[in-house]
Structures are given as structure tokens and as C-alpha cells.
CSV table of C-alpha atoms and ligand atoms in Angstrom, one decimal:
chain,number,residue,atom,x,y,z
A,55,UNK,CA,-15.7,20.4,23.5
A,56,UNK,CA,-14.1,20.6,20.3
A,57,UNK,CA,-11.6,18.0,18.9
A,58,UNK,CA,-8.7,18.9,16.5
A,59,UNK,CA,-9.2,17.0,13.4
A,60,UNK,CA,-7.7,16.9,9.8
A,61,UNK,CA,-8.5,15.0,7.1
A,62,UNK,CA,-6.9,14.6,3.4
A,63,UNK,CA,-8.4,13.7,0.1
A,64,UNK,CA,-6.1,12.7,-3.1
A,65,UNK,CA,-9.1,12.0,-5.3
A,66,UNK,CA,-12.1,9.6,-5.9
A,67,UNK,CA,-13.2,7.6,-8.9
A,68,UNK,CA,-12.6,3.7,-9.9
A,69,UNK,CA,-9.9,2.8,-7.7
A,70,UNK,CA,-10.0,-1.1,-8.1
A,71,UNK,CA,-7.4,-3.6,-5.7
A,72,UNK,CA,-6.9,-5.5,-8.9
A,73,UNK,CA,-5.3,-2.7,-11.2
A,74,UNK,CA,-3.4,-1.7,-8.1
A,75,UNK,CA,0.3,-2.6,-6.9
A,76,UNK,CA,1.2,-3.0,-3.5
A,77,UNK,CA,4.2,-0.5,-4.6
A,78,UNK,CA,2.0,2.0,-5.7
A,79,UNK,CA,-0.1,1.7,-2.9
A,80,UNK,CA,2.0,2.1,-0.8
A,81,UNK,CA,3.3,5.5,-2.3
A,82,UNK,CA,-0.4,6.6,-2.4
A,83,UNK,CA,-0.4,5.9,1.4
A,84,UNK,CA,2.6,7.8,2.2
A,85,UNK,CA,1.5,10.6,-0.1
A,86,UNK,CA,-1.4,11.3,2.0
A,87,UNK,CA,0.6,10.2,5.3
A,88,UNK,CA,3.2,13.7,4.3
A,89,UNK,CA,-0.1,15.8,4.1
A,90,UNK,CA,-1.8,14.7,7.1
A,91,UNK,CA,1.8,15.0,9.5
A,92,UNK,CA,2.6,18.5,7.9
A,93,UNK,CA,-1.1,19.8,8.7
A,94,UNK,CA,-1.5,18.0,11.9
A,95,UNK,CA,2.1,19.2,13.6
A,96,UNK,CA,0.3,22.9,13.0
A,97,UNK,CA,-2.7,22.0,14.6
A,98,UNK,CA,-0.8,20.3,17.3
A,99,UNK,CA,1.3,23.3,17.7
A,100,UNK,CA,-2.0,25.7,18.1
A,101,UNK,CA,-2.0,27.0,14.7
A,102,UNK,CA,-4.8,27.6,12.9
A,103,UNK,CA,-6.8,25.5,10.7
A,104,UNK,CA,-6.3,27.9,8.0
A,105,UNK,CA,-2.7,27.1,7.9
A,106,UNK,CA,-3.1,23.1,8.5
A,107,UNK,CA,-4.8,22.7,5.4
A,108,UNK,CA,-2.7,25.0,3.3
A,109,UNK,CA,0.2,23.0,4.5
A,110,UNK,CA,-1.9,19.8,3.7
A,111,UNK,CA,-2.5,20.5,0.3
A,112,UNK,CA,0.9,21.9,-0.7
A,113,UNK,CA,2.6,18.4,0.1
A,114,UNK,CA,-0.1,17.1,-2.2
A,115,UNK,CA,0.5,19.0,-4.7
A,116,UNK,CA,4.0,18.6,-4.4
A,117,UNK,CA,3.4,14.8,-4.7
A,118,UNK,CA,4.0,13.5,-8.2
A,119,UNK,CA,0.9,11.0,-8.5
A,120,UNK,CA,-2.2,13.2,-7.6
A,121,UNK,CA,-3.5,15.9,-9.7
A,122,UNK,CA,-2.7,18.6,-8.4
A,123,UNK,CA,0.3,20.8,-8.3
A,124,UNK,CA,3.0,18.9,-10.3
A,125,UNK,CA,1.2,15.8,-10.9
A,126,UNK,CA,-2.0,17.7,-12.8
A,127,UNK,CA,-3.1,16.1,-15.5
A,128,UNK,CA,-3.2,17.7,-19.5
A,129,UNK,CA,-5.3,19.9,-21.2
A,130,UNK,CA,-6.0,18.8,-25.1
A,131,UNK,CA,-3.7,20.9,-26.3
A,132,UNK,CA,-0.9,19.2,-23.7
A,133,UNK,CA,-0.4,21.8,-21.4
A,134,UNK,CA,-1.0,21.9,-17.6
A,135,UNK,CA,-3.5,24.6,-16.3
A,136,UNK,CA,-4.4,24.7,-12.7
A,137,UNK,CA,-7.0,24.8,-10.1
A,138,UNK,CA,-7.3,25.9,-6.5
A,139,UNK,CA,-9.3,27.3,-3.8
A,140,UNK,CA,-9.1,27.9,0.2
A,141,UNK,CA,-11.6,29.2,2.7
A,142,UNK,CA,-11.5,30.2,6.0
A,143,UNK,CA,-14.8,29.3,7.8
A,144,UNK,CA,-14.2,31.8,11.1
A,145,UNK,CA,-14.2,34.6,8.9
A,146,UNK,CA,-16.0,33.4,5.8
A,147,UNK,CA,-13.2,34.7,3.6
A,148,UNK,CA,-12.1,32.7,0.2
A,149,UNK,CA,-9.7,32.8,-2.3
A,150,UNK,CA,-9.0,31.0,-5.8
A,151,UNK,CA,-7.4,31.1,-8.8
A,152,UNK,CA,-8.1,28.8,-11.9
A,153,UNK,CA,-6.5,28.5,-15.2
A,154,UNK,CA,-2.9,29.4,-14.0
A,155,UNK,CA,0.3,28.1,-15.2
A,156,UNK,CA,3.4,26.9,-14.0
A,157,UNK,CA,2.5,27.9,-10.1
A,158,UNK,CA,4.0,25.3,-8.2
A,159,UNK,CA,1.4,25.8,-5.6
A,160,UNK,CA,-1.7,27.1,-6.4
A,161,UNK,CA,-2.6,27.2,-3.0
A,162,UNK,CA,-0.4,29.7,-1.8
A,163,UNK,CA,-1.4,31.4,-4.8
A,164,UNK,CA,-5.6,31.6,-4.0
A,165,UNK,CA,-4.6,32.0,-0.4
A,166,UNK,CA,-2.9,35.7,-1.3
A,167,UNK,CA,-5.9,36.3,-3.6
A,168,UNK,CA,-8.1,35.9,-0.2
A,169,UNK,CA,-5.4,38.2,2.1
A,170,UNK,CA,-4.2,40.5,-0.1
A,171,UNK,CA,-6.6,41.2,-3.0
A,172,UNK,CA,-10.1,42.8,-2.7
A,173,UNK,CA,-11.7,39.5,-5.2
A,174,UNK,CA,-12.2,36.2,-4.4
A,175,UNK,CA,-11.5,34.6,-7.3
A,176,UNK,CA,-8.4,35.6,-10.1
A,177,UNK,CA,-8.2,33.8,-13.5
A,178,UNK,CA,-5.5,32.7,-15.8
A,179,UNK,CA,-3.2,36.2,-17.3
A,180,UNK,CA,-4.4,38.3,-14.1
A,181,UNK,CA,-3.7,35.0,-11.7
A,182,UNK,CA,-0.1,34.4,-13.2
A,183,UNK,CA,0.4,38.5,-13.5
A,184,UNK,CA,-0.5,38.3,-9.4
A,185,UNK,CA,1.8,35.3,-8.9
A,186,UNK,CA,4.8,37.6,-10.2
A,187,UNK,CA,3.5,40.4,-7.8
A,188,UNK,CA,3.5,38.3,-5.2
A,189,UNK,CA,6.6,36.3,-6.0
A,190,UNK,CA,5.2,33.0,-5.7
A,191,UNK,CA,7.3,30.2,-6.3
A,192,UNK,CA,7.0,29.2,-10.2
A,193,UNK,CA,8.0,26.3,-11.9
A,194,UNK,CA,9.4,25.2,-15.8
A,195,UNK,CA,6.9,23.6,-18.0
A,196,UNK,CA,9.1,20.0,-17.3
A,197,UNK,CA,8.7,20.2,-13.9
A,198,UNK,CA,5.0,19.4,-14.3
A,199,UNK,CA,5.8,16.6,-16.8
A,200,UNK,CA,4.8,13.2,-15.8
A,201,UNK,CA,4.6,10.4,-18.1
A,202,UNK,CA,1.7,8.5,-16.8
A,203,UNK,CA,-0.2,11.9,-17.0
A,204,UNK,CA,1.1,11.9,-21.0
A,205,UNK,CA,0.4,8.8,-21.5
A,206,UNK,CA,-3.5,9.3,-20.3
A,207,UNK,CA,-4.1,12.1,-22.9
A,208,UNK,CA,-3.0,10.3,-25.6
A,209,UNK,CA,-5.8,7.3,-24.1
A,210,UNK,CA,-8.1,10.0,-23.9
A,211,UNK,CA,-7.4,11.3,-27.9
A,212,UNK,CA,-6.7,7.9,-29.7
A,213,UNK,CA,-10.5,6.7,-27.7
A,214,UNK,CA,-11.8,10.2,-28.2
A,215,UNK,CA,-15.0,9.8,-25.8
A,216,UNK,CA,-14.6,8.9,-22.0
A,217,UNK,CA,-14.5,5.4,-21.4
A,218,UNK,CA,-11.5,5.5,-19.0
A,219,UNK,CA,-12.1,3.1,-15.9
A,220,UNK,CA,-12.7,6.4,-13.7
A,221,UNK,CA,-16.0,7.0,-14.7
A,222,UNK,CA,-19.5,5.9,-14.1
A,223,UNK,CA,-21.4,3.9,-17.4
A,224,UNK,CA,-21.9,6.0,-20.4
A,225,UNK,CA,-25.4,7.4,-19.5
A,226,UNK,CA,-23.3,10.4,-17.8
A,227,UNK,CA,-24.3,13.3,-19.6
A,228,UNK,CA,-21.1,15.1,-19.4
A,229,UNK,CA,-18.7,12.6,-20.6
A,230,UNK,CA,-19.7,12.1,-24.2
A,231,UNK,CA,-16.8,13.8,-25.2
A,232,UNK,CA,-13.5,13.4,-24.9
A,233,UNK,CA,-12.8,13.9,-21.4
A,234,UNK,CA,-11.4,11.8,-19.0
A,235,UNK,CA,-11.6,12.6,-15.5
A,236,UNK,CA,-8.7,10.9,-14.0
A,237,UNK,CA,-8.0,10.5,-10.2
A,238,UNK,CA,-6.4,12.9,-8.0
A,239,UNK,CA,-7.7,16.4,-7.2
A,240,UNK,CA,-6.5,16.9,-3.5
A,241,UNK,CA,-7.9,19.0,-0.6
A,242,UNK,CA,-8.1,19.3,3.0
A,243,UNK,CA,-10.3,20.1,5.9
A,244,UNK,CA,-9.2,20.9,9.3
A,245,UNK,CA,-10.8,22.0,12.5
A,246,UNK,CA,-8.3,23.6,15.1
A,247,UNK,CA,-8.1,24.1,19.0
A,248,UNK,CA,-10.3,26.9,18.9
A,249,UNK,CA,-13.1,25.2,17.0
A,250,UNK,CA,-12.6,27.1,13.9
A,251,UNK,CA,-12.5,25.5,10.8
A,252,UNK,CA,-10.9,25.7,7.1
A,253,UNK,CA,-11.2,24.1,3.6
A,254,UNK,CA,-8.9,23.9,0.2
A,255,UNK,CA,-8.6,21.7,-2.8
A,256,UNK,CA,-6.4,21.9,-5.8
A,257,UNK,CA,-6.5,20.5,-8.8
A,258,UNK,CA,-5.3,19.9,-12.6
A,259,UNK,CA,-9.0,19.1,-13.9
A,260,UNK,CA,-9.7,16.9,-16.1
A,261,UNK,CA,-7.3,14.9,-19.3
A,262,UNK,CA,-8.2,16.3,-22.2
A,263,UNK,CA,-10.2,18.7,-21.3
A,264,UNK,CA,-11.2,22.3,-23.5
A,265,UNK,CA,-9.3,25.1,-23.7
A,266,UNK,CA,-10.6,27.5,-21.2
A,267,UNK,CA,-12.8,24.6,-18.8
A,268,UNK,CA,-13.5,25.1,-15.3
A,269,UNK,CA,-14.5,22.6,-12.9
A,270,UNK,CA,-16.0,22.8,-8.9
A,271,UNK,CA,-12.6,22.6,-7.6
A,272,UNK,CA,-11.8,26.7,-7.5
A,273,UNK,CA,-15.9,27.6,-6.9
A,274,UNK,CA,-17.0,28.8,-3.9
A,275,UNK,CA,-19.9,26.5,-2.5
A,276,UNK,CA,-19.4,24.0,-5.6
A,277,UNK,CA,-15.6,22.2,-4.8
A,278,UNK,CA,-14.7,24.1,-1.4
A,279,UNK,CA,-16.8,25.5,1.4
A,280,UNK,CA,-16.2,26.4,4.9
A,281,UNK,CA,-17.9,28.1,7.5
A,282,UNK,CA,-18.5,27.5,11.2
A,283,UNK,CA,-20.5,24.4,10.9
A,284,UNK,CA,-18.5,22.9,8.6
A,285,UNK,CA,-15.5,22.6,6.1
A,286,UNK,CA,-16.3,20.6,2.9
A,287,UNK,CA,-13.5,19.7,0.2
A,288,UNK,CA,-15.0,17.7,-3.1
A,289,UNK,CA,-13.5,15.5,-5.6
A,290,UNK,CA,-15.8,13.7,-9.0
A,291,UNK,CA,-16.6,15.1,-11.8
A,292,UNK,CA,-16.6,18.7,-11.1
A,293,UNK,CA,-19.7,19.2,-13.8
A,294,UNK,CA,-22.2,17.6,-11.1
A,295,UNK,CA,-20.5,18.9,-8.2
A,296,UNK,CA,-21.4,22.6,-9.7
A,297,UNK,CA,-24.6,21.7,-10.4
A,298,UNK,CA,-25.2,20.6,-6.7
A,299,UNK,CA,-23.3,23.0,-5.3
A,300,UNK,CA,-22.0,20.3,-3.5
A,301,UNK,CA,-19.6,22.2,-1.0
A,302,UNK,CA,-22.0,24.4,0.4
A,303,UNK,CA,-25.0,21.8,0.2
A,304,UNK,CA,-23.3,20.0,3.4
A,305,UNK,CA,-23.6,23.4,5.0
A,306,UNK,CA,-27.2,24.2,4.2
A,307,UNK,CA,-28.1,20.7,5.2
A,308,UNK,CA,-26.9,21.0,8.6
A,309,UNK,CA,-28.3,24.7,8.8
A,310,UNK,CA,-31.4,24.6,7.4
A,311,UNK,CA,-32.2,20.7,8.0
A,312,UNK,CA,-30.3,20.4,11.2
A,313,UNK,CA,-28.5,17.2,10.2
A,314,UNK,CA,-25.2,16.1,11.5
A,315,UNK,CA,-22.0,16.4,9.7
A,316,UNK,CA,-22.4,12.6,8.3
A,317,UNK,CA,-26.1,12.8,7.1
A,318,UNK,CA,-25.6,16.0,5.4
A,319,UNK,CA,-22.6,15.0,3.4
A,320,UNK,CA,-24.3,11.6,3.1
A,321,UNK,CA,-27.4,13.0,1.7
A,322,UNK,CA,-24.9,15.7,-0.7
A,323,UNK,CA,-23.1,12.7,-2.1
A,324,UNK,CA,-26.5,10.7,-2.4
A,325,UNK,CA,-27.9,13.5,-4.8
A,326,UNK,CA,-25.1,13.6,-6.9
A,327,UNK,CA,-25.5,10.1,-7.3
A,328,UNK,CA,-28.9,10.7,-8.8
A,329,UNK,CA,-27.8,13.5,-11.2
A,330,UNK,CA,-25.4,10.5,-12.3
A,331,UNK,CA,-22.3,12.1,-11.4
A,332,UNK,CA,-19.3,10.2,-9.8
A,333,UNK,CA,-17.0,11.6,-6.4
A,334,UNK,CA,-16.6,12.2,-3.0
A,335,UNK,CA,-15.7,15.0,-0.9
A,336,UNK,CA,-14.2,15.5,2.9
A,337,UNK,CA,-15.5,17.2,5.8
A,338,UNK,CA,-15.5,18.2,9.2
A,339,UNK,CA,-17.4,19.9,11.9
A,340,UNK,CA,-16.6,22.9,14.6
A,341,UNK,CA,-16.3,19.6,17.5
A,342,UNK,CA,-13.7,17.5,15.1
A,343,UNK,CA,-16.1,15.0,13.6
A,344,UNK,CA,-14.7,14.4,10.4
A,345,UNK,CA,-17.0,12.3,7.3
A,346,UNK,CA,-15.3,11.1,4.3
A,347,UNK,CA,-18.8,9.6,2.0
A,348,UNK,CA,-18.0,8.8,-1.7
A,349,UNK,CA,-20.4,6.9,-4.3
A,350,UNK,CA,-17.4,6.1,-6.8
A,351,UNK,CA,-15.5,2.9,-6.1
A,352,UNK,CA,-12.6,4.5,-3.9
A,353,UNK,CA,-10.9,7.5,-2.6
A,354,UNK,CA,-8.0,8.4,-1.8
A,355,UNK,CA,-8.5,9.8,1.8
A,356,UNK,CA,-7.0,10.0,5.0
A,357,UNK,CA,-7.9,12.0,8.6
A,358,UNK,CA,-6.5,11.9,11.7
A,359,UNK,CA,-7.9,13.5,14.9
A,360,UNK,CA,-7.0,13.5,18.6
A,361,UNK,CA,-9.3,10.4,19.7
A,362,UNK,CA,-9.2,8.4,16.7
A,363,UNK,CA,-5.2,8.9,15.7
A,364,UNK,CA,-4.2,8.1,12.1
A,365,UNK,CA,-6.2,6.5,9.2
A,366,UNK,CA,-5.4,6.1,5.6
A,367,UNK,CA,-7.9,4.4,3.2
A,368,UNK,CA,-8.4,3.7,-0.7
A,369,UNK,CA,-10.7,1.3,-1.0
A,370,UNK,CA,-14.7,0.8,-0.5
A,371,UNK,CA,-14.6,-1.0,2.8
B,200,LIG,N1,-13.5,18.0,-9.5
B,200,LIG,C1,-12.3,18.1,-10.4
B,200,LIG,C2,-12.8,18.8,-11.6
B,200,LIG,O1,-13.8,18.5,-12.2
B,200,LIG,C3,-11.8,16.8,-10.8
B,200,LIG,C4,-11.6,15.7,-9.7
B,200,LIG,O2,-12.0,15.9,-8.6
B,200,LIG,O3,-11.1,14.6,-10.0
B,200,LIG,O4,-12.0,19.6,-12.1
């Protein structure tokens, strides 16, 4: 029989108990305690999974200190462009949009592309042009202002190579340049009542990054997957996470290997270990198991399911 689960994700990377306070801990905690209560009362309620996670990741993105949403980090040229994706596993449809501006919830906005457009994926103009169609909720520039997001760009351009405390040793092929990949792309994965599950994740990127870059987070199979075995939500450095095509990798694991849940998304992480690349990712299967493997030094991550209640965790246990 199935078991309802949810479970959250507000980033992974270098997340060290020494550079933290117990204050911003604590608001970290409660970030990802909002997301789990609004998803779960919607489960709770019989609602679908689809709806859980949306719920999930709008609070998130809502929440000033992950990337996502109003907390997203800045491009080079200072200016916030956005990332999202959601799929629903029961019927195998998906939506995103990437590279779209002042959307206070990007996704709403890639869950309309999936009901009410004929793509799967709309980009930057034709996203925001759709966002007016739709009417979706749209914010000023200095609502997506935060100073500790400021602050890391200007890191990232005075040092003008990556050697920010989120990412691996310098031997990562991808971070030569001047791109930090801070902490705090969101998602969620949720299996309902009726055993059907969902996946979304939203994102700001990564600091500093080039005009026009595009990470796993809004792909299909690379940041967000879901079928019926399994709903897969990935945070790292969304370079490697493409190139493993890490979302759906759980999925053909299980399929095509016949693992469980955990191996699968133990061996996915495990392989983008060995390309080098740095992250985590959140996922659950059509009974409610729920696996939360990460190779980086933390992750922001909580689940909470109907035998094991509520747990919230950041660090490497
Ligand atoms: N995967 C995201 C990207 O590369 C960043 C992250 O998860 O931190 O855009």
C-alpha cells in the first residue's frame, strides 16, 4: 500500500556548522517547515501531488534566503532571471520556463505552460509575454533585491574565478570562470493517496552567471523528472546534472536496473561525484519511500510522510 509522502529541498553545496548561526538556522528550518505544512495539508486533504509540490515550492520561493523566487541570486550584469520546472508523473506531462523576469512564482508560471500551452518548455520574451496572458502575479525589480545575494556577485567579480566555499576543489571543469554556484535552488517531490506522484524545482542559477545560461533546473530528465516510479528534484551544479541527466537517471535505474528508490538515487549522485560535480537531489516512490542522497557537505532538505512524521536536516549526519 502506498504512503503519502513529501519531501523539500532548499539547496545543497558547502553547508559547514561553523559559518552557521543558530539564528539563521533556525530560519532555514522554518523555511522548509512552511513548504512541507503547505504541501502536506493538500495531501492530507486528498489533493493531488501535483498541487502539493506546487504549493511546496511557491513558499520557497517566497522565502527570502533560498534561490529561488525572490531570493535568486544575480546574473553578471545584476539582474535576476529565473528558473522553473514541474512534472506530473501520472500523466507524464511537464512544464517550464527559464530565463524569465520579475515572475514572483515561476512555478505557477511552468505549471500553465504544461495545462495550457501545447510546449513544454517557454523561454525568456515568450515566457514573460505568457505570464501577462495568463496574468500571473509579477513583481518590481526591488522586490527581488536581497543584499546578501548583492553582496555575493560582487565576491564572485572582485575574485573573478569560483572559489566560493560552495564548490568542490578547483579540478571542476566548469567552474574556471567566474561563477559561483551559491546555495538554494528549491524543489519538491510528493507522492499522494492515490499513489501518483509529482516533481518541481525552481531556481535563480547561479551568481554571476552569462547572459543567456541555462542550468538542469528547468530540463526535463536533467533537474526535474517524474513518472510513476519515481519523482526526482536535483540541486549542484546544474552543468553535471545535465550531463547525467540526473533526474531521469533515478528513473531508468529503477526501470531498467530494478533498483530501489535509495540505490538508484544513490548510484545517480555517486556518478556525478565521478564527473566531479557537487549536489543532491530529492525523491520519492509510488509506495511513499522518500531518499534525500547528496555528495556536497549539506542540504537543505526536509520530508515528512505518514509513518515517519516531520524531519528537517542541513547537515551531513
Ligand atoms: N542546479 C542549479 C543550476 O545549476 C543550481 C543549484 O541547484 O544550486 O542552475
Amino acid at each position: 500500500m502506498n504512503q503519502t509522502a513529501l519531501a523539500v529541498h532548499g539547496g545543497a553545496g558547502t553547508i559547514l556548522r561553523s559559518q552557521m548561526t543558530p539564528a539563521l538556522e533556525a530560519e532555514y528550518r522554518s523555511g522548509l517547515e512552511i513548504a512541507l505544512k503547505s504541501g502536506w495539508e493538500i495531501l492530507e486533504a486528498g489533493g493531488s501531488s501535483l498541487d502539493a509540490v506546487e504549493a511546496a515550492v511557491c513558499e520557497l520561493e517566497n522565502y527570502p534566503l533560498f534561490n529561488a523566487g525572490r531570493g535568486a541570486v544575480f546574473t553578471h550584469e545584476g539582474k535576476v532571471e529565473l528558473d522553473a520546472a514541474i512534472m506530473d508523473g501520472h500523466s507524464l506531462k511537464a512544464g517550464a520556463v527559464t530565463f524569465v523576469k520579475n515572475v514572483k512564482n515561476p512555478v505557477k508560471l511552468a505549471r500553465l505552460v504544461m495545462e495550457r500551452t501545447e510546449h513544454i518548455l517557454l523561454a525568456g520574451e515568450g515566457a514573460n509575454q505568457f505570464a501577462e496572458e495568463m496574468g500571473v502575479e509579477t513583481e518590481s525589480d526591488e522586490y527581488f533585491f536581497t543584499e546578501h545575494r548583492w553582496l555575493q556577485l560582487q565576491r564572485a567579480i572582485s575574485s573573478g574565478r569560483v572559489t566560493l566555499d560552495h564548490s568542490l576543489s578547483g579540478s571542476d571543469r566548469f567552474t574556471t570562470g567566474p561563477l559561483v554556484r551559491p546555495i538554494g535552488t528549491v524543489g519538491a517531490v510528493a507522492c499522494d493517496k492515490k499513489g501518483y506522484l509529482a516533481a518541481a524545482t525552481s531556481t535563480g542559477g547561479m551568481t554571476n552567471k552569462k547572459f543567456g545560461r541555462i542550468g538542469d533546473t528547468p530540463i526535463v530528465g536533467a533537474g526535474t523528472y517524474a513518472d510513476d516510479k519515481c519523482a526526482v528534484s536535483c540541486t549542484g551544479h546544474g552543468e553535471y546534472f545535465m550531463l547525467g541527466v540526473a533526474a531521469y537517471d533515478v528513473a531508468a535505474r529503477m526501470k531498467y536496473k530494478g533498483l530501489s528508490l535509495e540505490d538508484a538515487a544513490r548510484e545517480t549522485i555517486d556518478n556525478i561525484r565521478t564527473m566531479n560535480g557537487e549536489g543532491g537531489l530529492i525523491a520519492v516512490d509510488g509506495n511513499g519511500n522518500v531518499t534525500l542522497p547528496f555528495n556536497s557537505e549539506g542540504m537543505y532538505r526536509g520530508s515528512i510522510s505518514e509513518n515517519k512524521g516531520t524531519e528537517i536536516t542541513i547537515y551531513r549526519s
